[in-house]
GROMACS .gro file of C-alpha atoms in nm:
model
  241
    1MET     CA    1  12.072   4.825   2.620
    2LYS     CA    2  11.910   5.167   2.620
    3ARG     CA    3  11.980   5.390   2.323
    4LEU     CA    4  12.167   5.666   2.506
    5GLN     CA    5  12.333   5.451   2.770
    6GLY     CA    6  12.625   5.639   2.926
    7LYS     CA    7  12.589   5.945   2.704
    8VAL     CA    8  12.628   6.307   2.817
    9ALA     CA    9  12.380   6.544   2.653
   10VAL     CA   10  12.307   6.916   2.650
   11VAL     CA   11  11.955   7.039   2.570
   12THR     CA   12  11.878   7.410   2.542
   13GLY     CA   13  11.530   7.532   2.626
   14GLY     CA   14  11.497   7.223   2.843
   15ALA     CA   15  11.265   7.355   3.114
   16ARG     CA   16  10.939   7.345   2.920
   17GLY     CA   17  10.759   7.237   2.606
   18ILE     CA   18  10.943   7.019   2.357
   19GLY     CA   19  11.274   7.068   2.538
   20ARG     CA   20  11.145   6.929   2.866
   21VAL     CA   21  11.007   6.619   2.693
   22ILE     CA   22  11.342   6.570   2.515
   23VAL     CA   23  11.519   6.581   2.853
   24GLU     CA   24  11.276   6.327   3.000
   25THR     CA   25  11.315   6.099   2.697
   26PHE     CA   26  11.694   6.110   2.715
   27VAL     CA   27  11.687   6.017   3.083
   28ASN     CA   28  11.449   5.728   3.015
   29GLU     CA   29  11.686   5.605   2.743
   30GLY     CA   30  11.982   5.577   2.979
   31ALA     CA   31  12.171   5.906   2.943
   32GLN     CA   32  12.441   5.936   3.208
   33MET     CA   33  12.376   6.309   3.244
   34VAL     CA   34  12.148   6.556   3.069
   35PHE     CA   35  12.224   6.924   3.113
   36SER     CA   36  11.900   7.118   3.075
   37LEU     CA   37  11.974   7.480   2.987
   38ASP     CA   38  11.709   7.750   3.009
   39VAL     CA   39  11.654   8.107   3.124
   40ILE     CA   40  11.403   7.976   3.382
   41GLU     CA   41  11.419   7.713   3.655
   42SER     CA   42  11.275   7.366   3.594
   43GLN     CA   43  11.079   7.147   3.834
   44PHE     CA   44  11.184   6.820   3.671
   45GLU     CA   45  11.379   6.617   3.924
   46SER     CA   46  11.622   6.337   3.839
   47PRO     CA   47  11.972   6.240   3.951
   48ASN     CA   48  12.058   6.226   3.580
   49VAL     CA   49  11.955   6.585   3.508
   50ARG     CA   50  12.125   6.911   3.599
   51HIS     CA   51  11.936   7.231   3.538
   52VAL     CA   52  12.149   7.529   3.447
   53VAL     CA   53  12.000   7.877   3.421
   54LEU     CA   54  12.176   8.005   3.111
   55ASP     CA   55  12.110   8.258   2.837
   56VAL     CA   56  12.212   8.120   2.497
   57THR     CA   57  12.301   8.473   2.385
   58ASN     CA   58  12.554   8.514   2.666
   59ARG     CA   59  12.887   8.379   2.546
   60GLU     CA   60  13.058   8.420   2.884
   61GLN     CA   61  12.796   8.200   3.051
   62ILE     CA   62  12.831   7.942   2.776
   63THR     CA   63  13.211   7.931   2.800
   64ALA     CA   64  13.201   7.883   3.177
   65PHE     CA   65  12.937   7.610   3.148
   66VAL     CA   66  13.120   7.415   2.877
   67GLU     CA   67  13.450   7.429   3.064
   68THR     CA   68  13.281   7.289   3.376
   69VAL     CA   69  13.123   7.001   3.183
   70LYS     CA   70  13.445   6.921   2.998
   71LYS     CA   71  13.641   6.911   3.322
   72GLU     CA   72  13.398   6.668   3.485
   73PHE     CA   73  13.287   6.445   3.197
   74LYS     CA   74  13.560   6.495   2.930
   75GLN     CA   75  13.301   6.452   2.655
   76ILE     CA   76  12.963   6.581   2.536
   77HIS     CA   77  12.801   6.325   2.311
   78VAL     CA   78  12.479   6.504   2.216
   79LEU     CA   79  12.381   6.869   2.171
   80VAL     CA   80  12.019   6.963   2.107
   81ASN     CA   81  11.976   7.328   2.009
   82ASN     CA   82  11.611   7.367   2.099
   83ALA     CA   83  11.577   7.710   2.264
   84GLY     CA   84  11.356   7.943   2.064
   85ILE     CA   85  11.117   8.236   2.089
   86THR     CA   86  10.863   8.418   1.873
   87ARG     CA   87  10.786   8.789   1.839
   88ASP     CA   88  10.528   8.795   1.560
   89ALA     CA   89  10.415   9.091   1.351
   90LEU     CA   90  10.368   9.186   0.989
   91ILE     CA   91  10.690   9.334   0.854
   92GLN     CA   92  10.541   9.686   0.849
   93LYS     CA   93  10.487   9.661   1.225
   94MET     CA   94  10.797   9.461   1.321
   95ASP     CA   95  11.043   9.686   1.499
   96GLU     CA   96  11.418   9.630   1.519
   97ALA     CA   97  11.402   9.500   1.876
   98MET     CA   98  11.158   9.224   1.773
   99TRP     CA   99  11.387   9.125   1.486
  100ASP     CA  100  11.705   9.132   1.693
  101HIS     CA  101  11.563   8.936   1.987
  102VAL     CA  102  11.442   8.645   1.773
  103ILE     CA  103  11.759   8.632   1.562
  104ASN     CA  104  11.982   8.648   1.871
  105VAL     CA  105  11.808   8.361   2.051
  106ASN     CA  106  11.701   8.136   1.763
  107LEU     CA  107  11.999   8.177   1.530
  108LYS     CA  108  12.294   8.323   1.716
  109GLY     CA  109  12.213   8.108   2.020
  110VAL     CA  110  12.252   7.794   1.807
  111PHE     CA  111  12.580   7.929   1.671
  112ASN     CA  112  12.707   8.012   2.022
  113LEU     CA  113  12.641   7.669   2.176
  114THR     CA  114  12.765   7.478   1.874
  115GLN     CA  115  13.084   7.682   1.845
  116ALA     CA  116  13.159   7.604   2.210
  117ILE     CA  117  13.070   7.233   2.210
  118ALA     CA  118  13.160   7.105   1.862
  119PRO     CA  119  13.538   7.122   1.927
  120ILE     CA  120  13.495   6.883   2.220
  121MET     CA  121  13.308   6.640   1.997
  122MET     CA  122  13.567   6.670   1.720
  123GLU     CA  123  13.849   6.612   1.967
  124ASN     CA  124  13.678   6.290   2.074
  125ARG     CA  125  13.586   6.217   1.710
  126GLU     CA  126  13.219   6.149   1.782
  127GLY     CA  127  12.899   6.335   1.858
  128SER     CA  128  12.552   6.424   1.740
  129ILE     CA  129  12.420   6.778   1.702
  130ILE     CA  130  12.045   6.819   1.652
  131ASN     CA  131  11.912   7.163   1.564
  132ILE     CA  132  11.542   7.232   1.607
  133SER     CA  133  11.424   7.434   1.307
  134SER     CA  134  11.059   7.466   1.201
  135VAL     CA  135  10.818   7.416   0.916
  136VAL     CA  136  10.819   7.797   0.907
  137GLY     CA  137  11.190   7.789   0.831
  138GLU     CA  138  11.118   7.566   0.532
  139TYR     CA  139  10.815   7.741   0.385
  140GLY     CA  140  10.767   8.078   0.560
  141ASN     CA  141  10.459   8.216   0.733
  142ILE     CA  142  10.274   8.546   0.734
  143GLY     CA  143  10.374   8.765   1.028
  144GLN     CA  144  10.688   8.568   1.109
  145THR     CA  145  10.967   8.727   0.904
  146ASN     CA  146  11.209   8.715   1.198
  147TYR     CA  147  11.118   8.360   1.303
  148ALA     CA  148  11.128   8.228   0.946
  149ALA     CA  149  11.467   8.386   0.886
  150SER     CA  150  11.609   8.242   1.207
  151LYS     CA  151  11.482   7.890   1.142
  152ALA     CA  152  11.590   7.893   0.777
  153GLY     CA  153  11.932   8.005   0.898
  154VAL     CA  154  11.944   7.708   1.133
  155ILE     CA  155  11.891   7.477   0.836
  156GLY     CA  156  12.175   7.648   0.648
  157MET     CA  157  12.409   7.607   0.944
  158THR     CA  158  12.307   7.241   0.972
  159TYR     CA  159  12.412   7.169   0.614
  160THR     CA  160  12.740   7.355   0.661
  161TRP     CA  161  12.830   7.183   0.989
  162ALA     CA  162  12.744   6.840   0.846
  163LYS     CA  163  13.040   6.897   0.612
  164GLU     CA  164  13.264   7.092   0.848
  165PHE     CA  165  13.251   6.865   1.153
  166THR     CA  166  13.319   6.542   0.963
  167ARG     CA  167  13.654   6.648   0.826
  168LYS     CA  168  13.952   6.419   0.886
  169GLY     CA  169  13.731   6.127   0.976
  170ALA     CA  170  13.554   6.277   1.278
  171ALA     CA  171  13.210   6.115   1.319
  172VAL     CA  172  13.033   6.429   1.440
  173ARG     CA  173  12.692   6.431   1.275
  174THR     CA  174  12.472   6.739   1.240
  175ASN     CA  175  12.104   6.716   1.156
  176ALA     CA  176  11.793   6.927   1.201
  177ILE     CA  177  11.430   6.862   1.280
  178ALA     CA  178  11.159   7.086   1.139
  179PRO     CA  179  10.847   7.042   1.355
  180GLY     CA  180  10.506   7.144   1.233
  181TYR     CA  181  10.249   7.289   1.472
  182ILE     CA  182  10.294   7.121   1.810
  183GLU     CA  183  10.088   7.132   2.132
  184THR     CA  184  10.316   7.358   2.338
  185GLU     CA  185  10.296   7.684   2.531
  186MET     CA  186  10.375   7.868   2.207
  187MET     CA  187  10.039   7.753   2.068
  188GLU     CA  188   9.838   7.867   2.371
  189THR     CA  189   9.819   8.220   2.231
  190VAL     CA  190   9.674   8.096   1.901
  191SER     CA  191   9.296   8.119   1.871
  192ALA     CA  192   9.081   7.806   1.850
  193LYS     CA  193   8.967   7.915   1.504
  194VAL     CA  194   9.324   7.931   1.373
  195ILE     CA  195   9.411   7.594   1.529
  196GLU     CA  196   9.102   7.441   1.368
  197SER     CA  197   9.216   7.579   1.032
  198ILE     CA  198   9.567   7.438   1.081
  199CYS     CA  199   9.429   7.094   1.164
  200LYS     CA  200   9.200   7.095   0.860
  201LYS     CA  201   9.501   7.153   0.633
  202ASN     CA  202   9.694   6.865   0.788
  203PRO     CA  203   9.638   6.515   0.646
  204LEU     CA  204   9.649   6.375   1.002
  205GLY     CA  205   9.394   6.633   1.115
  206ARG     CA  206   9.562   6.735   1.440
  207LEU     CA  207   9.850   6.915   1.607
  208GLY     CA  208  10.164   6.721   1.686
  209LYS     CA  209  10.267   6.620   2.037
  210PRO     CA  210  10.598   6.710   2.202
  211GLN     CA  211  10.677   6.341   2.250
  212GLU     CA  212  10.660   6.289   1.874
  213ILE     CA  213  10.934   6.548   1.828
  214ALA     CA  214  11.135   6.401   2.116
  215ASN     CA  215  11.117   6.058   1.952
  216ALA     CA  216  11.270   6.201   1.634
  217VAL     CA  217  11.542   6.376   1.835
  218LEU     CA  218  11.618   6.051   2.016
  219PHE     CA  219  11.665   5.866   1.688
  220LEU     CA  220  11.909   6.126   1.554
  221ALA     CA  221  12.097   6.132   1.884
  222SER     CA  222  12.136   5.754   1.895
  223ASP     CA  223  12.371   5.517   1.716
  224GLU     CA  224  12.072   5.402   1.510
  225ALA     CA  225  12.126   5.719   1.305
  226SER     CA  226  12.501   5.668   1.266
  227TYR     CA  227  12.480   5.718   0.887
  228VAL     CA  228  12.239   6.011   0.898
  229ASN     CA  229  12.418   6.344   0.850
  230GLY     CA  230  12.311   6.677   0.700
  231HIS     CA  231  11.943   6.585   0.697
  232VAL     CA  232  11.639   6.796   0.783
  233LEU     CA  233  11.366   6.570   0.920
  234SER     CA  234  11.021   6.723   0.879
  235VAL     CA  235  10.785   6.610   1.154
  236ASN     CA  236  10.462   6.783   1.059
  237GLY     CA  237  10.196   6.522   0.985
  238GLY     CA  238  10.224   6.583   0.611
  239LEU     CA  239  10.131   6.951   0.642
  240ARG     CA  240  10.296   7.046   0.312
  241LEU     CA  241  10.146   6.769   0.099
   0.00000   0.00000   0.00000
């Protein structure tokens, strides 16, 4: 039996990068339906995937989407809060718009989706929420004050929800994954010299692959992780050793 057989999942930022690979992995593992949410259209075709153009900062869009899913499927088993952006600058040069945009998408967006979907999981007394944080949220990075704050905040919410959503015996688990530097569109703007430096500092000597993050997400989404709750899984090749 496949690991997500019959499950209904929601993945934000599902049209590209890590999110797209998560969607593909969930389908391959038997998910009944995967809702891929993004601000852009996706070309991935499958009868088990529905693409929804949705802004995670728009609460009205989220409410309408969740009500539609609840009416049709009754349950959402898995939520992956993956949508994220960067607007990098040293703090002296970071304007308020850069700060607000990153915080709104990366932090408030996670809050918005979880606030809308967690009650459905708690009502059905089961579910798995996986928040995509970052190694930057754990250790910081020059020029990424806004991004670091947003991803550290995601970790804080993860710990809180791991306690909050398991009250009264509800088996709604909340975990986070903190990827290191991964081969995605976000890294395309990074110079070859910087990438070489990153790889030299990593014991495995390379960038991570989106599938390696998707594999970790799959584990936390599945029943194999039924006793894993309130954990931040670092998938970074040993970058901080």
